[in-house]
Amino acid sequence: MKHAVILSASPRKNGNSDILCHQFMKGAEEAGHTCEMITLYEKKIRFCRACYACFRTGKCVLKDDMAEILEKVQKADVLVIATPTYFLTMNGMLKTTIDRFLPKWQELGGHDVYLIITGHDSREGLELAEKELSAIFRNLGNEIRGIIWGENVWQKGEVLTTKAMEEAYQAGQQM
Ligand SMILES: Cc1cc2nc3c(=O)[nH]c(=O)nc-3n(C[C@H](O)[C@H](O)[C@H](O)COP(=O)(O)O)c2cc1C
């Protein structure tokens, strides 16, 4: 049995990204795995200051929620990264969080990673977000195990009637 940490970056509670995260969770938990979903928007995560103090100390000088999130990410077997597409790529909340990986960037490999990407465009419009996230997480030493495309969804809840629901559920089951 494995443990998944799900980082959901949308500011819209129960929006399309969150819905797919819940589906993943449902599949995973029904298969006997455990999950913790972290809604990044509800956390205090400041911008990296590029002071590089963490290169000396292993710790960030900023006192916010990021240390706790990093610890959870490190301990997880599986990472699920969910973002709405904003201007063709991941949203700022997610990028800000990833920049704050710096203190532990050499210790964040070895995870199976699933990406959940939503947006009102078709697949082609979401591909840049996927490419960037895949490159970032591979570069940290992880394997991209699955991508759930929440394509052609704009308003909250539109994803409910798409095949991405079953895909997210199945990804959770098979994690
Ligand atoms: C600032 C902003 C920029 C957006 N840019 C794009 C975009 O470039 N491509 C796209 O497909 N959707 C874009 N969207 C639409 C969202 O990705 C889409 O509504 C998505 O389903 C939101 O996910 P959520 O319900 O989890 O918040 C944008 C939305 C916002 C608020």
PDB file of C-alpha atoms and ligand atoms in Angstrom:
ATOM      1  CA  MET A   1       0.000   0.000   0.000  1.00  0.00           C
ATOM      2  CA  LYS A   2       1.242   3.453  -0.856  1.00  0.00           C
ATOM      3  CA  HIS A   3       0.741   6.991   0.374  1.00  0.00           C
ATOM      4  CA  ALA A   4      -0.037   9.830  -2.030  1.00  0.00           C
ATOM      5  CA  VAL A   5       0.305  13.543  -1.403  1.00  0.00           C
ATOM      6  CA  ILE A   6      -1.913  15.572  -3.688  1.00  0.00           C
ATOM      7  CA  LEU A   7      -0.994  19.213  -4.284  1.00  0.00           C
ATOM      8  CA  SER A   8      -3.951  21.062  -5.762  1.00  0.00           C
ATOM      9  CA  ALA A   9      -3.153  24.548  -7.024  1.00  0.00           C
ATOM     10  CA  SER A  10      -6.515  26.005  -8.024  1.00  0.00           C
ATOM     11  CA  PRO A  11      -7.951  28.888  -5.990  1.00  0.00           C
ATOM     12  CA  ARG A  12     -11.431  27.591  -6.836  1.00  0.00           C
ATOM     13  CA  LYS A  13     -12.493  25.218  -4.091  1.00  0.00           C
ATOM     14  CA  ASN A  14     -14.230  22.212  -5.627  1.00  0.00           C
ATOM     15  CA  GLY A  15     -13.428  23.452  -9.112  1.00  0.00           C
ATOM     16  CA  ASN A  16     -12.401  21.171 -11.955  1.00  0.00           C
ATOM     17  CA  SER A  17      -8.889  20.463 -10.646  1.00  0.00           C
ATOM     18  CA  ASP A  18     -10.159  19.678  -7.132  1.00  0.00           C
ATOM     19  CA  ILE A  19     -12.880  17.412  -8.527  1.00  0.00           C
ATOM     20  CA  LEU A  20     -10.295  15.348 -10.410  1.00  0.00           C
ATOM     21  CA  CYS A  21      -8.117  15.202  -7.290  1.00  0.00           C
ATOM     22  CA  HIS A  22     -11.081  13.835  -5.338  1.00  0.00           C
ATOM     23  CA  GLN A  23     -11.664  11.228  -8.037  1.00  0.00           C
ATOM     24  CA  PHE A  24      -8.029  10.161  -7.875  1.00  0.00           C
ATOM     25  CA  MET A  25      -8.325   9.953  -4.104  1.00  0.00           C
ATOM     26  CA  LYS A  26     -11.506   7.878  -4.316  1.00  0.00           C
ATOM     27  CA  GLY A  27      -9.824   5.378  -6.637  1.00  0.00           C
ATOM     28  CA  ALA A  28      -6.695   5.215  -4.503  1.00  0.00           C
ATOM     29  CA  GLU A  29      -8.509   4.813  -1.193  1.00  0.00           C
ATOM     30  CA  GLU A  30     -10.832   2.159  -2.574  1.00  0.00           C
ATOM     31  CA  ALA A  31      -7.709   0.259  -3.655  1.00  0.00           C
ATOM     32  CA  GLY A  32      -6.388   0.455  -0.076  1.00  0.00           C
ATOM     33  CA  HIS A  33      -3.931   3.328  -0.468  1.00  0.00           C
ATOM     34  CA  THR A  34      -3.844   6.473   1.674  1.00  0.00           C
ATOM     35  CA  CYS A  35      -3.915  10.063   0.438  1.00  0.00           C
ATOM     36  CA  GLU A  36      -3.535  13.567   1.775  1.00  0.00           C
ATOM     37  CA  MET A  37      -4.779  16.415  -0.363  1.00  0.00           C
ATOM     38  CA  ILE A  38      -3.215  19.831   0.218  1.00  0.00           C
ATOM     39  CA  THR A  39      -5.021  22.839  -1.220  1.00  0.00           C
ATOM     40  CA  LEU A  40      -2.127  25.224  -1.834  1.00  0.00           C
ATOM     41  CA  TYR A  41      -4.358  28.276  -1.979  1.00  0.00           C
ATOM     42  CA  GLU A  42      -5.305  27.758   1.677  1.00  0.00           C
ATOM     43  CA  LYS A  43      -1.654  27.728   2.728  1.00  0.00           C
ATOM     44  CA  LYS A  44       0.746  30.535   3.365  1.00  0.00           C
ATOM     45  CA  ILE A  45       3.473  30.154   0.752  1.00  0.00           C
ATOM     46  CA  ARG A  46       5.660  33.185   0.071  1.00  0.00           C
ATOM     47  CA  PHE A  47       7.903  33.722  -2.934  1.00  0.00           C
ATOM     48  CA  CYS A  48      11.454  32.327  -2.913  1.00  0.00           C
ATOM     49  CA  ARG A  49      13.838  35.186  -2.100  1.00  0.00           C
ATOM     50  CA  ALA A  50      16.873  33.616  -3.812  1.00  0.00           C
ATOM     51  CA  CYS A  51      18.977  34.299  -0.707  1.00  0.00           C
ATOM     52  CA  TYR A  52      20.478  30.768  -0.956  1.00  0.00           C
ATOM     53  CA  ALA A  53      20.657  30.481   2.831  1.00  0.00           C
ATOM     54  CA  CYS A  54      19.106  27.028   2.336  1.00  0.00           C
ATOM     55  CA  PHE A  55      22.252  25.900   0.485  1.00  0.00           C
ATOM     56  CA  ARG A  56      24.149  26.321   3.748  1.00  0.00           C
ATOM     57  CA  THR A  57      21.491  25.322   6.270  1.00  0.00           C
ATOM     58  CA  GLY A  58      19.082  23.052   4.372  1.00  0.00           C
ATOM     59  CA  LYS A  59      16.277  25.257   5.619  1.00  0.00           C
ATOM     60  CA  CYS A  60      14.354  28.210   4.260  1.00  0.00           C
ATOM     61  CA  VAL A  61      14.539  31.519   6.097  1.00  0.00           C
ATOM     62  CA  LEU A  62      10.848  32.149   5.407  1.00  0.00           C
ATOM     63  CA  LYS A  63       8.538  31.033   8.183  1.00  0.00           C
ATOM     64  CA  ASP A  64       5.372  29.854   6.514  1.00  0.00           C
ATOM     65  CA  ASP A  65       3.631  26.588   5.605  1.00  0.00           C
ATOM     66  CA  MET A  66       6.203  25.432   3.069  1.00  0.00           C
ATOM     67  CA  ALA A  67       8.485  23.461   5.439  1.00  0.00           C
ATOM     68  CA  GLU A  68       5.576  21.255   6.478  1.00  0.00           C
ATOM     69  CA  ILE A  69       4.496  20.732   2.859  1.00  0.00           C
ATOM     70  CA  LEU A  70       8.052  19.820   1.804  1.00  0.00           C
ATOM     71  CA  GLU A  71       8.293  17.239   4.567  1.00  0.00           C
ATOM     72  CA  LYS A  72       5.040  15.655   3.425  1.00  0.00           C
ATOM     73  CA  VAL A  73       6.160  15.671  -0.208  1.00  0.00           C
ATOM     74  CA  GLN A  74       9.452  13.999   0.734  1.00  0.00           C
ATOM     75  CA  LYS A  75       7.717  11.229   2.683  1.00  0.00           C
ATOM     76  CA  ALA A  76       5.107  10.419   0.018  1.00  0.00           C
ATOM     77  CA  ASP A  77       5.408   7.458  -2.343  1.00  0.00           C
ATOM     78  CA  VAL A  78       3.230   9.113  -4.937  1.00  0.00           C
ATOM     79  CA  LEU A  79       2.788  12.771  -5.822  1.00  0.00           C
ATOM     80  CA  VAL A  80      -0.260  14.137  -7.594  1.00  0.00           C
ATOM     81  CA  ILE A  81       0.194  17.624  -8.979  1.00  0.00           C
ATOM     82  CA  ALA A  82      -2.995  19.365 -10.086  1.00  0.00           C
ATOM     83  CA  THR A  83      -3.187  22.745 -11.765  1.00  0.00           C
ATOM     84  CA  PRO A  84      -5.549  24.778 -13.886  1.00  0.00           C
ATOM     85  CA  THR A  85      -3.901  26.134 -17.025  1.00  0.00           C
ATOM     86  CA  TYR A  86      -3.367  29.893 -16.742  1.00  0.00           C
ATOM     87  CA  PHE A  87      -1.990  31.627 -19.823  1.00  0.00           C
ATOM     88  CA  LEU A  88      -0.883  28.327 -21.321  1.00  0.00           C
ATOM     89  CA  THR A  89       0.994  26.919 -18.334  1.00  0.00           C
ATOM     90  CA  MET A  90       0.734  25.975 -14.656  1.00  0.00           C
ATOM     91  CA  ASN A  91      -0.729  28.671 -12.441  1.00  0.00           C
ATOM     92  CA  GLY A  92       1.339  30.990 -10.272  1.00  0.00           C
ATOM     93  CA  MET A  93       0.385  29.263  -7.038  1.00  0.00           C
ATOM     94  CA  LEU A  94       1.966  26.043  -8.233  1.00  0.00           C
ATOM     95  CA  LYS A  95       5.079  27.689  -9.648  1.00  0.00           C
ATOM     96  CA  THR A  96       5.580  29.640  -6.417  1.00  0.00           C
ATOM     97  CA  THR A  97       5.333  26.362  -4.495  1.00  0.00           C
ATOM     98  CA  ILE A  98       7.809  24.608  -6.802  1.00  0.00           C
ATOM     99  CA  ASP A  99      10.320  27.449  -6.448  1.00  0.00           C
ATOM    100  CA  ARG A 100      10.178  26.846  -2.710  1.00  0.00           C
ATOM    101  CA  PHE A 101      11.370  23.245  -3.273  1.00  0.00           C
ATOM    102  CA  LEU A 102      14.900  24.690  -3.366  1.00  0.00           C
ATOM    103  CA  PRO A 103      16.017  23.733   0.189  1.00  0.00           C
ATOM    104  CA  LYS A 104      15.341  20.039  -0.551  1.00  0.00           C
ATOM    105  CA  TRP A 105      15.700  19.914  -4.316  1.00  0.00           C
ATOM    106  CA  GLN A 106      18.239  17.076  -4.143  1.00  0.00           C
ATOM    107  CA  GLU A 107      15.968  14.988  -1.928  1.00  0.00           C
ATOM    108  CA  LEU A 108      12.750  15.146  -3.900  1.00  0.00           C
ATOM    109  CA  GLY A 109      13.312  12.249  -6.307  1.00  0.00           C
ATOM    110  CA  GLY A 110      12.031   8.681  -6.349  1.00  0.00           C
ATOM    111  CA  HIS A 111       8.327   9.464  -6.504  1.00  0.00           C
ATOM    112  CA  ASP A 112       5.743   8.250  -8.950  1.00  0.00           C
ATOM    113  CA  VAL A 113       4.105  11.436 -10.233  1.00  0.00           C
ATOM    114  CA  TYR A 114       0.648  11.960 -11.710  1.00  0.00           C
ATOM    115  CA  LEU A 115      -0.287  15.263 -13.318  1.00  0.00           C
ATOM    116  CA  ILE A 116      -3.814  16.646 -13.415  1.00  0.00           C
ATOM    117  CA  ILE A 117      -4.138  19.539 -15.839  1.00  0.00           C
ATOM    118  CA  THR A 118      -7.378  21.411 -16.485  1.00  0.00           C
ATOM    119  CA  GLY A 119      -8.274  24.203 -18.878  1.00  0.00           C
ATOM    120  CA  HIS A 120     -10.903  25.464 -21.290  1.00  0.00           C
ATOM    121  CA  ASP A 121      -8.697  24.687 -24.279  1.00  0.00           C
ATOM    122  CA  SER A 122      -8.377  21.325 -25.973  1.00  0.00           C
ATOM    123  CA  ARG A 123      -5.360  19.074 -25.345  1.00  0.00           C
ATOM    124  CA  GLU A 124      -3.083  21.106 -27.589  1.00  0.00           C
ATOM    125  CA  GLY A 125      -3.595  24.190 -25.410  1.00  0.00           C
ATOM    126  CA  LEU A 126      -2.701  22.314 -22.222  1.00  0.00           C
ATOM    127  CA  GLU A 127       0.420  20.646 -23.558  1.00  0.00           C
ATOM    128  CA  LEU A 128       2.864  23.332 -22.521  1.00  0.00           C
ATOM    129  CA  ALA A 129       1.777  22.974 -18.881  1.00  0.00           C
ATOM    130  CA  GLU A 130       2.282  19.216 -19.153  1.00  0.00           C
ATOM    131  CA  LYS A 131       5.692  19.516 -20.786  1.00  0.00           C
ATOM    132  CA  GLU A 132       6.958  21.968 -18.194  1.00  0.00           C
ATOM    133  CA  LEU A 133       5.666  20.004 -15.220  1.00  0.00           C
ATOM    134  CA  SER A 134       6.952  16.710 -16.613  1.00  0.00           C
ATOM    135  CA  ALA A 135      10.382  18.251 -17.187  1.00  0.00           C
ATOM    136  CA  ILE A 136      10.522  19.753 -13.699  1.00  0.00           C
ATOM    137  CA  PHE A 137       9.504  16.590 -11.875  1.00  0.00           C
ATOM    138  CA  ARG A 138      11.696  14.325 -14.031  1.00  0.00           C
ATOM    139  CA  ASN A 139      14.621  16.646 -13.445  1.00  0.00           C
ATOM    140  CA  LEU A 140      14.094  16.172  -9.698  1.00  0.00           C
ATOM    141  CA  GLY A 141      14.460  12.414 -10.247  1.00  0.00           C
ATOM    142  CA  ASN A 142      10.849  11.293 -10.432  1.00  0.00           C
ATOM    143  CA  GLU A 143       8.890   9.219 -12.898  1.00  0.00           C
ATOM    144  CA  ILE A 144       5.771  10.602 -14.582  1.00  0.00           C
ATOM    145  CA  ARG A 145       3.305   7.727 -14.294  1.00  0.00           C
ATOM    146  CA  GLY A 146       0.176   9.337 -15.658  1.00  0.00           C
ATOM    147  CA  ILE A 147      -1.384  12.495 -16.995  1.00  0.00           C
ATOM    148  CA  ILE A 148      -5.049  13.292 -16.535  1.00  0.00           C
ATOM    149  CA  TRP A 149      -6.232  15.825 -19.068  1.00  0.00           C
ATOM    150  CA  GLY A 150      -9.151  17.941 -17.890  1.00  0.00           C
ATOM    151  CA  GLU A 151      -9.526  19.515 -21.301  1.00  0.00           C
ATOM    152  CA  ASN A 152     -12.375  21.698 -22.585  1.00  0.00           C
ATOM    153  CA  VAL A 153     -13.580  22.637 -19.098  1.00  0.00           C
ATOM    154  CA  TRP A 154     -14.088  26.201 -18.022  1.00  0.00           C
ATOM    155  CA  GLN A 155     -16.804  26.760 -15.438  1.00  0.00           C
ATOM    156  CA  LYS A 156     -16.664  25.055 -12.083  1.00  0.00           C
ATOM    157  CA  GLY A 157     -17.959  21.490 -12.324  1.00  0.00           C
ATOM    158  CA  GLU A 158     -17.808  21.158 -16.092  1.00  0.00           C
ATOM    159  CA  VAL A 159     -15.340  18.304 -15.712  1.00  0.00           C
ATOM    160  CA  LEU A 160     -17.994  16.149 -14.029  1.00  0.00           C
ATOM    161  CA  THR A 161     -19.413  14.978 -17.346  1.00  0.00           C
ATOM    162  CA  THR A 162     -16.072  14.214 -19.050  1.00  0.00           C
ATOM    163  CA  LYS A 163     -13.997  11.056 -19.414  1.00  0.00           C
ATOM    164  CA  ALA A 164     -11.289  12.629 -17.242  1.00  0.00           C
ATOM    165  CA  MET A 165     -13.393  11.568 -14.224  1.00  0.00           C
ATOM    166  CA  GLU A 166     -12.941   7.873 -14.983  1.00  0.00           C
ATOM    167  CA  GLU A 167      -9.296   8.423 -15.933  1.00  0.00           C
ATOM    168  CA  ALA A 168      -8.567  10.100 -12.590  1.00  0.00           C
ATOM    169  CA  TYR A 169     -10.372   7.329 -10.724  1.00  0.00           C
ATOM    170  CA  GLN A 170      -8.459   4.610 -12.603  1.00  0.00           C
ATOM    171  CA  ALA A 171      -5.122   6.371 -12.053  1.00  0.00           C
ATOM    172  CA  GLY A 172      -5.869   6.377  -8.315  1.00  0.00           C
ATOM    173  CA  GLN A 173      -6.789   2.694  -8.373  1.00  0.00           C
ATOM    174  CA  GLN A 174      -3.576   1.773 -10.163  1.00  0.00           C
ATOM    175  CA  MET A 175      -1.151   4.064  -8.359  1.00  0.00           C
TER     176      MET A 175
HETATM  177  C1  LIG B   1      -6.055  33.805 -15.174  1.00  0.00           C
HETATM  178  C2  LIG B   1      -6.627  32.668 -15.975  1.00  0.00           C
HETATM  179  C3  LIG B   1      -5.988  32.282 -17.127  1.00  0.00           C
HETATM  180  C4  LIG B   1      -6.468  31.200 -17.862  1.00  0.00           C
HETATM  181  N1  LIG B   1      -5.773  30.812 -18.978  1.00  0.00           N
HETATM  182  C5  LIG B   1      -6.156  29.681 -19.623  1.00  0.00           C
HETATM  183  C6  LIG B   1      -5.383  29.187 -20.719  1.00  0.00           C
HETATM  184  O1  LIG B   1      -4.376  29.755 -21.135  1.00  0.00           O
HETATM  185  N2  LIG B   1      -5.791  28.028 -21.306  1.00  0.00           N
HETATM  186  C7  LIG B   1      -6.901  27.344 -20.889  1.00  0.00           C
HETATM  187  O2  LIG B   1      -7.209  26.303 -21.460  1.00  0.00           O
HETATM  188  N3  LIG B   1      -7.653  27.795 -19.857  1.00  0.00           N
HETATM  189  C8  LIG B   1      -7.311  28.942 -19.221  1.00  0.00           C
HETATM  190  N4  LIG B   1      -8.051  29.388 -18.140  1.00  0.00           N
HETATM  191  C9  LIG B   1      -9.250  28.624 -17.725  1.00  0.00           C
HETATM  192  C10 LIG B   1      -8.993  27.633 -16.594  1.00  0.00           C
HETATM  193  O3  LIG B   1      -7.843  26.879 -16.811  1.00  0.00           O
HETATM  194  C11 LIG B   1     -10.189  26.675 -16.502  1.00  0.00           C
HETATM  195  O4  LIG B   1     -11.345  27.400 -16.152  1.00  0.00           O
HETATM  196  C12 LIG B   1      -9.966  25.550 -15.489  1.00  0.00           C
HETATM  197  O5  LIG B   1     -11.001  24.604 -15.599  1.00  0.00           O
HETATM  198  C13 LIG B   1      -9.936  26.086 -14.081  1.00  0.00           C
HETATM  199  O6  LIG B   1      -9.717  25.032 -13.185  1.00  0.00           O
HETATM  200  P1  LIG B   1     -10.388  25.059 -11.733  1.00  0.00           P
HETATM  201  O7  LIG B   1     -11.881  24.868 -11.937  1.00  0.00           O
HETATM  202  O8  LIG B   1      -9.764  23.904 -11.050  1.00  0.00           O
HETATM  203  O9  LIG B   1     -10.065  26.362 -11.117  1.00  0.00           O
HETATM  204  C14 LIG B   1      -7.628  30.502 -17.427  1.00  0.00           C
HETATM  205  C15 LIG B   1      -8.272  30.928 -16.258  1.00  0.00           C
HETATM  206  C16 LIG B   1      -7.776  31.983 -15.537  1.00  0.00           C
HETATM  207  C17 LIG B   1      -8.499  32.396 -14.269  1.00  0.00           C
END
